Coordinates of C-alpha atoms and ligand atoms in Angstrom, one line a residue:
Chain A
M1 CA 71.7 -31.0 -25.0
R2 CA 72.3 -29.7 -28.5
H3 CA 70.9 -26.4 -29.4
A4 CA 68.1 -26.6 -32.0
P5 CA 69.1 -24.7 -35.2
P6 CA 67.0 -21.6 -35.9
A7 CA 64.1 -21.8 -38.3
I8 CA 65.8 -19.4 -40.6
L9 CA 69.5 -18.5 -40.7
T10 CA 70.8 -16.1 -43.4
H11 CA 74.3 -15.2 -44.1
N12 CA 75.3 -12.2 -46.2
V13 CA 72.1 -12.3 -48.2
S14 CA 71.6 -9.6 -50.8
V15 CA 68.8 -9.0 -53.4
A16 CA 69.5 -6.9 -56.5
F17 CA 67.2 -5.7 -59.3
D18 CA 69.0 -5.3 -62.6
G19 CA 72.3 -5.2 -60.9
K20 CA 71.3 -2.6 -58.4
P21 CA 71.2 -3.9 -54.8
A22 CA 67.9 -3.3 -52.9
V23 CA 69.3 -4.9 -49.7
S24 CA 72.7 -6.4 -49.0
G25 CA 74.7 -8.2 -46.4
I26 CA 71.7 -9.4 -44.5
S27 CA 72.8 -11.9 -41.8
A28 CA 69.8 -12.8 -39.6
S29 CA 68.6 -15.6 -37.4
F30 CA 64.9 -16.3 -36.7
P31 CA 64.0 -18.9 -34.1
D32 CA 61.3 -21.4 -34.5
C33 CA 58.0 -20.9 -32.5
A34 CA 58.4 -17.2 -32.4
I35 CA 57.1 -14.1 -34.1
N36 CA 60.1 -12.4 -35.8
A37 CA 59.3 -8.8 -36.7
I38 CA 61.2 -7.0 -39.5
V39 CA 60.7 -3.3 -39.2
G40 CA 62.1 -0.3 -41.0
P41 CA 61.1 2.5 -43.4
S42 CA 59.5 1.7 -46.7
G43 CA 61.9 1.1 -49.6
C44 CA 64.6 -0.4 -47.5
G45 CA 64.2 -3.9 -49.0
K46 CA 62.0 -5.7 -46.4
S47 CA 59.7 -7.3 -49.0
S48 CA 62.7 -8.1 -51.2
F49 CA 64.4 -9.9 -48.4
L50 CA 61.2 -11.7 -47.3
S51 CA 60.6 -13.0 -50.9
A52 CA 64.2 -14.4 -51.0
L53 CA 63.3 -16.7 -48.1
N54 CA 61.0 -18.8 -50.3
R55 CA 62.6 -17.8 -53.6
L56 CA 59.4 -16.0 -54.6
N57 CA 61.4 -13.3 -56.4
E58 CA 63.3 -15.8 -58.7
S59 CA 60.5 -15.3 -61.2
V60 CA 60.9 -11.5 -61.1
P61 CA 62.9 -10.6 -64.3
G62 CA 66.3 -9.1 -63.4
C63 CA 66.1 -10.1 -59.8
K64 CA 69.2 -11.8 -58.3
V65 CA 69.6 -13.2 -54.8
D66 CA 73.1 -13.9 -53.3
G67 CA 74.3 -15.3 -50.1
N68 CA 73.4 -18.3 -47.9
I69 CA 70.0 -19.2 -46.5
E70 CA 69.5 -22.2 -44.2
L71 CA 66.1 -23.4 -43.0
F72 CA 66.1 -25.6 -39.8
G73 CA 69.8 -26.2 -40.2
A74 CA 69.7 -27.3 -43.9
A75 CA 70.6 -25.4 -46.9
L76 CA 67.6 -24.1 -48.8
G77 CA 68.1 -26.6 -51.6
R78 CA 68.3 -29.5 -49.2
F79 CA 65.5 -28.4 -47.0
A80 CA 63.0 -28.5 -49.8
P81 CA 63.9 -30.6 -52.9
N82 CA 61.8 -28.5 -55.3
R83 CA 60.1 -25.2 -55.6
E84 CA 56.6 -26.6 -54.9
E85 CA 57.8 -28.2 -51.7
L86 CA 59.6 -25.0 -50.6
R87 CA 56.5 -22.8 -51.2
R88 CA 54.3 -25.3 -49.3
T89 CA 56.6 -25.4 -46.3
V90 CA 57.5 -21.7 -46.4
A91 CA 54.2 -19.9 -47.0
M92 CA 53.7 -16.2 -47.8
I93 CA 50.9 -13.8 -47.0
F94 CA 50.7 -10.5 -48.8
Q95 CA 49.7 -7.0 -47.9
R96 CA 46.5 -7.0 -49.9
P97 CA 44.5 -10.2 -49.5
V98 CA 44.6 -12.1 -52.8
P99 CA 41.5 -14.4 -53.0
F100 CA 41.3 -15.9 -56.5
P101 CA 38.1 -14.9 -58.3
L102 CA 36.5 -18.2 -57.6
S103 CA 34.3 -19.6 -54.8
I104 CA 35.6 -19.9 -51.3
R105 CA 35.6 -23.7 -51.7
R106 CA 37.7 -23.5 -54.9
N107 CA 40.2 -21.1 -53.2
M108 CA 40.8 -23.8 -50.6
E109 CA 40.6 -26.8 -52.8
I110 CA 43.0 -25.8 -55.6
P111 CA 46.2 -25.6 -53.4
I112 CA 45.1 -28.7 -51.3
T113 CA 44.6 -31.0 -54.3
E114 CA 47.8 -29.6 -56.0
H115 CA 49.9 -30.8 -53.0
Y116 CA 48.0 -33.7 -51.6
G117 CA 46.3 -35.2 -54.6
R118 CA 42.6 -35.5 -55.4
N119 CA 40.9 -37.1 -52.5
R120 CA 37.4 -35.7 -51.8
Q121 CA 37.2 -36.6 -48.1
E122 CA 40.8 -35.6 -47.2
T123 CA 40.4 -32.3 -49.1
A124 CA 37.1 -31.4 -47.4
G125 CA 38.7 -32.3 -44.0
R126 CA 41.7 -30.1 -44.6
C127 CA 39.5 -27.3 -45.9
E128 CA 37.3 -27.4 -42.8
A129 CA 40.2 -27.7 -40.4
A130 CA 42.1 -24.8 -41.9
L131 CA 39.0 -22.5 -42.0
K132 CA 38.3 -23.4 -38.4
S133 CA 41.9 -22.6 -37.4
V134 CA 41.4 -19.0 -38.7
G135 CA 37.9 -18.7 -37.2
L136 CA 36.2 -18.4 -40.6
W137 CA 34.4 -21.7 -40.6
G138 CA 31.4 -20.5 -38.7
E139 CA 31.1 -17.5 -40.9
V140 CA 31.2 -19.3 -44.3
E141 CA 30.2 -22.9 -43.5
N142 CA 26.9 -22.5 -45.3
R143 CA 28.1 -20.5 -48.2
L144 CA 31.3 -22.1 -49.4
D145 CA 30.2 -21.7 -53.0
M146 CA 29.9 -18.0 -52.7
P147 CA 32.6 -15.9 -54.6
A148 CA 35.5 -15.3 -52.2
T149 CA 35.7 -11.7 -53.4
Q150 CA 32.4 -11.0 -51.7
L151 CA 34.0 -11.5 -48.3
S152 CA 35.1 -8.5 -46.3
G153 CA 38.8 -7.5 -46.4
G154 CA 39.5 -9.1 -43.1
Q155 CA 37.7 -12.3 -44.0
Q156 CA 39.6 -12.4 -47.3
Q157 CA 42.9 -12.1 -45.5
R158 CA 41.9 -14.9 -43.1
L159 CA 40.9 -17.0 -46.1
C160 CA 44.3 -16.5 -47.6
L161 CA 45.8 -17.5 -44.2
A162 CA 43.6 -20.6 -44.2
R163 CA 44.6 -21.4 -47.7
A164 CA 48.3 -21.4 -46.8
L165 CA 47.8 -23.1 -43.4
A166 CA 46.0 -26.0 -45.1
L167 CA 49.3 -26.9 -46.6
E168 CA 50.9 -27.3 -43.2
P169 CA 53.8 -24.8 -43.5
R170 CA 56.6 -24.7 -41.0
I171 CA 57.4 -21.1 -41.7
L172 CA 54.9 -18.3 -42.4
L173 CA 56.1 -15.1 -44.1
L174 CA 53.8 -12.1 -43.7
D175 CA 54.4 -8.9 -45.6
E176 CA 52.5 -6.2 -43.8
P177 CA 49.4 -8.5 -43.5
T178 CA 47.2 -6.1 -41.7
S179 CA 48.1 -2.7 -43.3
A180 CA 45.2 -2.9 -45.7
L181 CA 42.7 -3.8 -43.0
D182 CA 40.6 -1.9 -40.5
P183 CA 41.6 -2.1 -36.8
M184 CA 39.0 -4.7 -35.8
A185 CA 40.0 -7.1 -38.7
A186 CA 43.7 -6.4 -38.0
G187 CA 43.1 -7.3 -34.3
L188 CA 41.7 -10.7 -35.3
I189 CA 44.7 -11.4 -37.5
E190 CA 47.1 -10.4 -34.7
E191 CA 45.3 -12.8 -32.4
L192 CA 45.7 -15.6 -34.9
L193 CA 49.4 -15.0 -35.4
R194 CA 49.9 -15.2 -31.6
E195 CA 48.1 -18.6 -31.7
L196 CA 50.1 -19.8 -34.7
K197 CA 53.5 -19.2 -33.2
S198 CA 53.3 -22.4 -31.0
Q199 CA 53.4 -24.4 -34.3
M200 CA 55.7 -22.5 -36.6
S201 CA 58.2 -19.7 -37.1
L202 CA 56.6 -16.4 -38.2
V203 CA 58.4 -13.6 -40.0
L204 CA 56.3 -10.5 -39.9
V205 CA 57.2 -7.4 -41.9
T206 CA 55.5 -4.4 -40.5
H207 CA 56.0 -0.7 -40.4
N208 CA 53.5 -0.5 -37.6
L209 CA 55.7 -0.2 -34.5
A210 CA 52.9 -0.6 -32.1
Q211 CA 52.0 -3.9 -33.8
A212 CA 55.6 -5.0 -33.5
R213 CA 55.6 -4.1 -29.8
R214 CA 52.5 -6.1 -29.3
L215 CA 53.6 -9.2 -31.2
A216 CA 57.3 -9.5 -31.7
D217 CA 59.6 -11.9 -29.9
T218 CA 62.6 -10.8 -32.0
V219 CA 63.0 -7.6 -34.0
T220 CA 65.2 -7.0 -37.0
F221 CA 65.6 -3.4 -37.9
F222 CA 66.3 -2.5 -41.5
W223 CA 67.7 0.9 -42.4
M224 CA 69.1 2.5 -45.6
K225 CA 72.7 3.3 -46.4
D226 CA 74.4 4.0 -49.8
G227 CA 71.0 3.5 -51.5
H228 CA 70.3 0.0 -50.2
G229 CA 68.9 -1.6 -47.1
Y230 CA 70.9 -3.3 -44.4
V231 CA 70.3 -4.6 -40.9
A232 CA 71.1 -1.8 -38.5
E233 CA 70.3 -3.8 -35.4
S234 CA 68.6 -7.0 -34.4
G235 CA 67.8 -9.0 -31.3
P236 CA 65.2 -9.8 -28.7
A237 CA 62.2 -7.5 -28.9
D238 CA 62.7 -6.2 -25.3
T239 CA 66.3 -5.1 -26.0
L240 CA 65.5 -3.3 -29.3
F241 CA 62.5 -1.5 -27.9
N242 CA 64.0 -0.6 -24.5
T243 CA 67.8 -0.5 -24.8
P244 CA 68.8 -0.3 -28.4
R245 CA 72.5 -0.1 -29.0
E246 CA 72.6 2.0 -32.2
D247 CA 71.9 5.7 -32.4
V248 CA 69.7 5.2 -35.5
S249 CA 67.7 2.5 -33.8
R250 CA 67.2 4.7 -30.8
A251 CA 65.9 7.5 -33.0
Y252 CA 63.7 5.2 -35.0
F253 CA 62.0 3.5 -32.1
A254 CA 61.6 6.8 -30.3
G255 CA 59.7 8.0 -33.4
H256 CA 62.2 10.7 -34.3
I257 CA 63.0 9.3 -37.8
G258 CA 61.4 7.0 -40.4
Chain B
M1 CA 22.2 30.8 -72.6
T2 CA 25.9 31.0 -72.0
G3 CA 28.5 30.1 -74.6
V4 CA 29.6 27.1 -72.7
E5 CA 26.0 25.8 -72.4
T6 CA 25.5 26.2 -76.2
Q7 CA 28.7 24.4 -76.8
N8 CA 27.7 21.5 -74.5
R9 CA 24.3 21.2 -76.3
L10 CA 25.9 21.2 -79.7
A11 CA 28.4 18.5 -78.6
A12 CA 25.6 16.4 -77.1
L13 CA 23.6 16.8 -80.3
A14 CA 26.6 15.7 -82.5
I15 CA 27.2 12.7 -80.3
W16 CA 23.6 11.7 -80.3
S17 CA 23.3 12.1 -84.1
A18 CA 26.4 10.0 -84.6
G19 CA 25.0 7.3 -82.4
L20 CA 21.6 7.5 -84.2
L21 CA 23.4 7.2 -87.6
I22 CA 25.1 4.0 -86.6
L23 CA 21.9 2.6 -85.1
G24 CA 20.0 3.6 -88.2
A25 CA 22.5 1.9 -90.6
F26 CA 22.4 -1.2 -88.5
T27 CA 18.6 -1.3 -88.4
L28 CA 18.5 -0.6 -92.1
I29 CA 20.9 -3.4 -93.1
V30 CA 19.5 -6.1 -90.7
G31 CA 16.0 -5.0 -91.4
D32 CA 16.5 -5.2 -95.1
I33 CA 17.9 -8.7 -94.8
F34 CA 15.2 -9.9 -92.5
W35 CA 12.5 -8.4 -94.6
R36 CA 13.7 -9.9 -97.9
G37 CA 15.0 -13.1 -96.4
F38 CA 11.8 -14.0 -94.6
S39 CA 9.6 -13.5 -97.6
G40 CA 8.8 -17.0 -98.8
F41 CA 11.2 -18.6 -96.2
E42 CA 10.3 -22.2 -95.5
L43 CA 12.0 -24.6 -93.1
G44 CA 12.8 -26.9 -96.1
F45 CA 15.4 -24.3 -97.0
L46 CA 17.5 -25.7 -94.2
T47 CA 17.0 -29.3 -95.0
E48 CA 17.3 -29.5 -98.8
D49 CA 20.4 -29.3 -100.9
P50 CA 20.8 -26.5 -103.4
A51 CA 19.4 -27.2 -106.9
D52 CA 19.6 -25.4 -110.2
A53 CA 22.8 -23.6 -109.2
G54 CA 21.2 -22.5 -106.0
R55 CA 18.2 -20.8 -107.4
A56 CA 16.0 -23.6 -106.1
G57 CA 16.3 -26.0 -103.2
G58 CA 17.9 -25.1 -99.9
I59 CA 21.3 -24.8 -98.2
R60 CA 21.7 -28.1 -96.2
S61 CA 25.1 -29.0 -97.8
V62 CA 26.3 -25.4 -97.4
L63 CA 25.4 -25.4 -93.7
A64 CA 27.2 -28.7 -93.2
A65 CA 30.3 -27.4 -95.0
T66 CA 30.2 -24.1 -93.0
A67 CA 29.9 -26.0 -89.7
L68 CA 32.8 -28.4 -90.5
I69 CA 35.1 -25.6 -91.6
L70 CA 34.3 -23.6 -88.5
L71 CA 35.0 -26.7 -86.3
V72 CA 38.4 -27.3 -88.0
C73 CA 39.2 -23.6 -87.5
L74 CA 38.2 -23.7 -83.8
A75 CA 40.1 -27.0 -83.2
V76 CA 43.2 -25.3 -84.3
T77 CA 42.7 -21.8 -83.1
L78 CA 41.7 -22.5 -79.5
P79 CA 44.7 -24.6 -78.4
I80 CA 47.3 -22.7 -80.4
G81 CA 45.7 -19.3 -79.6
L82 CA 45.5 -19.9 -75.8
L83 CA 49.0 -21.3 -75.6
T84 CA 50.5 -18.4 -77.5
G85 CA 48.4 -15.9 -75.6
I86 CA 49.7 -17.4 -72.3
F87 CA 53.3 -17.3 -73.7
L88 CA 53.0 -13.6 -74.5
A89 CA 51.2 -12.6 -71.3
D90 CA 53.2 -14.7 -68.8
Y91 CA 56.1 -12.7 -67.3
T92 CA 57.7 -15.8 -65.9
A93 CA 57.8 -17.4 -69.4
G94 CA 60.5 -14.8 -70.0
G95 CA 59.9 -14.6 -73.8
G96 CA 62.8 -12.2 -73.8
R97 CA 63.5 -10.9 -77.3
F98 CA 61.3 -13.6 -78.8
A99 CA 58.0 -12.3 -77.5
P100 CA 58.1 -8.9 -79.2
L101 CA 59.0 -10.6 -82.4
V102 CA 56.0 -12.9 -82.2
R103 CA 53.8 -9.9 -81.3
R104 CA 55.1 -7.9 -84.3
S105 CA 54.5 -10.9 -86.6
L106 CA 51.0 -11.3 -85.4
D107 CA 50.2 -7.6 -85.9
T108 CA 51.6 -7.8 -89.4
L109 CA 49.6 -10.9 -90.1
A110 CA 46.4 -9.2 -88.8
G111 CA 46.8 -6.6 -91.5
V112 CA 47.3 -8.9 -94.5
P113 CA 44.3 -9.0 -96.9
S114 CA 42.4 -12.3 -96.7
I115 CA 43.0 -13.1 -100.4
V116 CA 46.7 -13.5 -99.6
F117 CA 45.8 -16.1 -96.9
G118 CA 43.7 -17.8 -99.6
L119 CA 46.7 -18.0 -101.9
F120 CA 49.0 -19.2 -99.1
G121 CA 46.5 -21.9 -98.0
N122 CA 46.1 -23.0 -101.6
A123 CA 49.9 -23.3 -102.1
V124 CA 50.8 -24.8 -98.7
F125 CA 47.9 -26.9 -97.5
A126 CA 46.2 -27.8 -100.7
H127 CA 49.3 -28.5 -102.8
L128 CA 52.4 -28.8 -100.7
L129 CA 50.8 -30.9 -98.0
G130 CA 48.5 -32.5 -100.4
L131 CA 45.3 -31.7 -98.6
R132 CA 43.6 -30.7 -101.9
I133 CA 40.9 -28.1 -102.1
S134 CA 39.0 -29.3 -99.0
I135 CA 37.2 -28.5 -95.8
L136 CA 40.4 -29.2 -94.0
T137 CA 42.4 -26.8 -96.1
G138 CA 39.8 -24.1 -95.7
G139 CA 39.5 -24.5 -92.0
L140 CA 43.3 -24.4 -91.5
T141 CA 43.5 -21.3 -93.7
L142 CA 40.8 -19.6 -91.7
A143 CA 42.6 -20.6 -88.5
I144 CA 45.8 -18.8 -89.6
M145 CA 43.7 -15.8 -90.5
V146 CA 41.8 -15.7 -87.2
L147 CA 44.8 -16.6 -84.9
P148 CA 46.4 -13.2 -84.9
F149 CA 43.2 -11.6 -83.6
F150 CA 42.5 -14.3 -81.1
I151 CA 46.0 -14.5 -79.7
R152 CA 46.2 -10.8 -79.1
S153 CA 42.8 -10.7 -77.4
A154 CA 43.8 -13.7 -75.3
E155 CA 47.0 -11.9 -74.4
E156 CA 45.1 -8.7 -73.5
S157 CA 42.5 -10.5 -71.4
L158 CA 45.2 -12.4 -69.5
R159 CA 47.3 -9.3 -69.0
S160 CA 44.3 -7.5 -67.6
L161 CA 44.3 -9.9 -64.6
P162 CA 46.1 -8.5 -61.6
V163 CA 49.7 -9.7 -61.2
S164 CA 48.9 -10.6 -57.6
F165 CA 46.9 -13.7 -58.8
S166 CA 50.0 -15.1 -60.4
Q167 CA 52.2 -14.2 -57.4
A168 CA 49.7 -15.7 -54.9
A169 CA 49.6 -18.9 -57.0
E170 CA 53.4 -19.1 -57.0
A171 CA 53.4 -18.5 -53.3
L172 CA 51.1 -21.5 -52.8
G173 CA 53.4 -23.7 -54.9
L174 CA 50.8 -24.1 -57.7
S175 CA 52.2 -25.2 -61.1
R176 CA 51.8 -22.8 -64.0
L177 CA 49.5 -25.4 -65.6
T178 CA 47.2 -25.3 -62.5
F179 CA 47.4 -21.5 -62.4
Y180 CA 46.3 -21.1 -66.0
G181 CA 43.9 -24.0 -66.1
K182 CA 42.0 -23.4 -62.9
I183 CA 42.5 -19.7 -62.1
A184 CA 43.7 -17.4 -64.9
L185 CA 41.8 -18.8 -67.9
P186 CA 38.5 -19.0 -66.0
A187 CA 39.0 -15.4 -64.7
A188 CA 39.8 -14.2 -68.2
L189 CA 36.9 -16.0 -69.8
P190 CA 34.8 -12.9 -70.7
G191 CA 37.7 -11.5 -72.7
L192 CA 38.5 -14.8 -74.3
M193 CA 34.9 -15.3 -75.4
A194 CA 34.8 -11.8 -76.8
G195 CA 37.9 -12.6 -78.8
L196 CA 36.4 -15.8 -80.0
V197 CA 33.2 -14.1 -81.1
L198 CA 35.1 -11.6 -83.1
G199 CA 37.2 -14.4 -84.7
L200 CA 34.3 -16.6 -85.5
G201 CA 32.5 -13.6 -87.0
R202 CA 35.5 -13.0 -89.3
A203 CA 35.6 -16.6 -90.2
L204 CA 31.9 -16.8 -91.0
A205 CA 32.1 -13.6 -93.2
E206 CA 35.1 -14.8 -95.1
T207 CA 35.0 -15.5 -98.8
A208 CA 38.2 -14.5 -100.5
A209 CA 40.4 -16.8 -98.4
L210 CA 38.1 -19.8 -99.0
I211 CA 37.5 -19.8 -102.7
F212 CA 40.9 -21.3 -103.4
T213 CA 41.0 -23.4 -100.3
S214 CA 37.7 -25.0 -99.5
G215 CA 36.2 -24.5 -102.9
Y216 CA 32.6 -23.8 -103.9
V217 CA 31.0 -27.1 -104.9
T218 CA 27.5 -27.4 -103.4
R219 CA 27.7 -31.2 -102.8
L220 CA 27.2 -32.4 -99.2
P221 CA 30.8 -33.0 -97.9
E222 CA 31.4 -36.6 -96.8
S223 CA 34.8 -36.1 -95.3
L224 CA 37.1 -33.3 -94.3
L225 CA 39.0 -33.9 -97.5
D226 CA 36.0 -33.1 -99.6
S227 CA 35.5 -29.6 -100.8
G228 CA 32.5 -27.6 -99.8
R229 CA 30.9 -24.2 -100.0
T230 CA 30.3 -21.9 -97.0
L231 CA 27.3 -19.6 -96.5
S232 CA 29.3 -16.5 -97.4
I233 CA 30.5 -18.0 -100.6
H234 CA 27.0 -19.2 -101.4
I235 CA 25.7 -15.7 -101.0
L236 CA 28.5 -14.3 -103.2
D237 CA 27.9 -16.9 -105.9
L238 CA 24.2 -16.4 -105.9
A239 CA 24.5 -12.6 -106.0
L240 CA 27.2 -12.5 -108.7
N241 CA 26.9 -15.5 -110.9
V242 CA 23.4 -16.7 -110.8
P243 CA 20.6 -14.6 -112.4
G244 CA 17.5 -15.1 -110.4
G245 CA 19.5 -16.1 -107.3
A246 CA 18.8 -13.0 -105.3
E247 CA 16.0 -14.4 -103.3
N248 CA 17.9 -17.4 -102.1
A249 CA 20.9 -15.1 -101.5
Y250 CA 18.8 -13.0 -99.1
R251 CA 17.5 -16.2 -97.4
T252 CA 21.1 -17.4 -96.9
A253 CA 22.1 -14.0 -95.6
L254 CA 19.3 -14.3 -93.1
V255 CA 20.5 -17.7 -91.9
L256 CA 24.1 -16.3 -91.7
I257 CA 23.0 -13.4 -89.5
V258 CA 20.9 -15.6 -87.2
L259 CA 23.8 -18.0 -86.9
L260 CA 26.1 -15.1 -85.9
F261 CA 23.6 -13.9 -83.3
A262 CA 23.2 -17.5 -82.0
I263 CA 27.0 -18.0 -81.7
N264 CA 27.3 -14.7 -79.9
G265 CA 24.5 -15.5 -77.5
A266 CA 25.7 -19.0 -76.8
L267 CA 29.3 -17.9 -75.9
M268 CA 28.0 -15.1 -73.7
A269 CA 25.7 -17.5 -71.9
L270 CA 28.7 -19.8 -71.4
T271 CA 30.6 -16.9 -69.9
R272 CA 27.8 -16.0 -67.5
L273 CA 27.9 -19.6 -66.2
S274 CA 31.5 -19.1 -64.9
P275 CA 31.8 -17.8 -61.3
S276 CA 34.6 -15.4 -62.4
Y277 CA 32.2 -13.5 -64.5
R278 CA 29.7 -13.1 -61.7
E279 CA 32.5 -11.7 -59.5
Y280 CA 33.8 -9.3 -61.9
R281 CA 30.6 -7.5 -62.4
Ligands
ADP1 N1 60.2 -5.9 -59.0 C1 61.1 -4.9 -58.8 N2 61.8 -4.4 -59.8 C2 62.7 -3.5 -59.6 N3 63.0 -2.9 -58.4 C3 62.3 -3.4 -57.3 C4 61.4 -4.4 -57.5 N4 60.9 -4.7 -56.2 C5 61.5 -3.8 -55.4 N5 62.4 -3.1 -56.0 C6 63.3 -2.1 -55.4 O1 63.9 -2.6 -54.3 C7 63.9 -1.6 -53.2 C8 63.3 -2.2 -52.0 O2 61.9 -2.5 -52.2 P1 61.0 -3.3 -51.2 O3 61.7 -4.6 -51.0 O4 59.7 -3.4 -51.7 O5 61.1 -2.4 -49.9 P2 60.1 -2.4 -48.6 O6 59.3 -3.7 -48.6 O7 61.0 -2.3 -47.4 O8 59.3 -1.2 -48.7 C9 63.1 -0.4 -53.8 O9 64.1 0.6 -54.1 C10 62.4 -0.9 -55.0 O10 62.5 0.1 -56.0
MG2 MG1 57.2 -3.9 -48.8

């Protein structure tokens, strides 16, 4: 039996801003149907690397990405023929929930109609299914026309998750998705991520080590050297948490540094 | 009483007096116009054309010309203004060295006296492009005059939106057209409307730029290529050139002010209808 290619395979990826590298030489492999945690101190380029995976930083002036990225065994350009398709299949959730200042319904409908065309019934169906999948349907079913910004922080983040899931992504990038939320709301999101990993590959940037321990199947540990980030160690979560090879990983996971 | 307390009281007094002074001036001007404008005001004033150089009759043709000139001005200002505002505000558009140049030009244009726009409109639209002294020429000239203000206020209101909206839209694979059409412009609506109100106010008040471009005949315009006289020019003419025209000048001023208030109110009402406005409060 042939081994299925990983959901994400990067080779020697670097991201630079105005010629100054933020991360460099990142070679990583993230399997499908798993939660892949990226941990490390802030400023070591985790967000920059994550944004390179769906080319979100190509619109940042002065930002340049080098190296190879393969998704499900195909070069990025072949995996998704255009940027819209890439963003649909490789979704991104940010640290602060970003509901658009519109109704809950419009927040869901705008991306759905953008990608699947204007079809009332299909749109309503996708909207309902996605809201159900994040456990928000029961809470907002009767007030879909309420401004999305009136939801609580946790609800807003679940709305953003639903908005992305409605587009049926195969990879979900999450940049510290719970760090702006209270523990209860964060717990709900964590539960959702655990459910989602049966359907897609998740890449979760977090500097909450306890969260990584609870959720991660693989861990990639970023550290700083010569003013830019690099991967100090990566592998199955068990190995990194219990028997890390590198001194710096041992110190970091023991809580001595970072 | 301590020294600090005295100082605070004096400062408060100064601030209040300044505020009262402005309020007083406003009341005085508006009150004067309402008082004099209302005396002998009849509805026929709005439905009759001017007669006897404006001393008699009403302002029907003047109202029509004003409305048409404003419409021409709006039809040009809105699309060009929004597109340029987006160009200047959008970091992905990467205006590079071009954007600052555009901004500098706009700021310079904003400071040019309106009579210069009048001469320009006369030379370019009326003669070079052969549009003659007409509603069209006047509206286009006003548009060029109003655009610098509207563009900069559109840019400001778009810039005041959080960058995260744009990022989230990109992450969802939305086109820039969708982002601006469905998300950014609705969210920026209050600011855009404020810019529009200011711009239309300037346009309604304008006389110098229009005398050479849309003209001052009092006939009812039958097409955009006819010339016509706006409310402001009518007031100017009645006050300056027509002995015995003061009463109708005041009545026209009353109509002008009510029109300004009405435009203001209508645009604000429109803003309140948008969900973005409700959320931003
Ligand atoms: N838009 C940007 N422009 C310039 N430099 C940036 C930008 N975004 C990130 N950087 C730089 O890249 C480095 C890594 O940042 P980031 O990827 O946000 O790290 P992390 O997510 O691990 O905290 C930082 O030194 C930061 O200053
Ligand atoms: Mg970060």
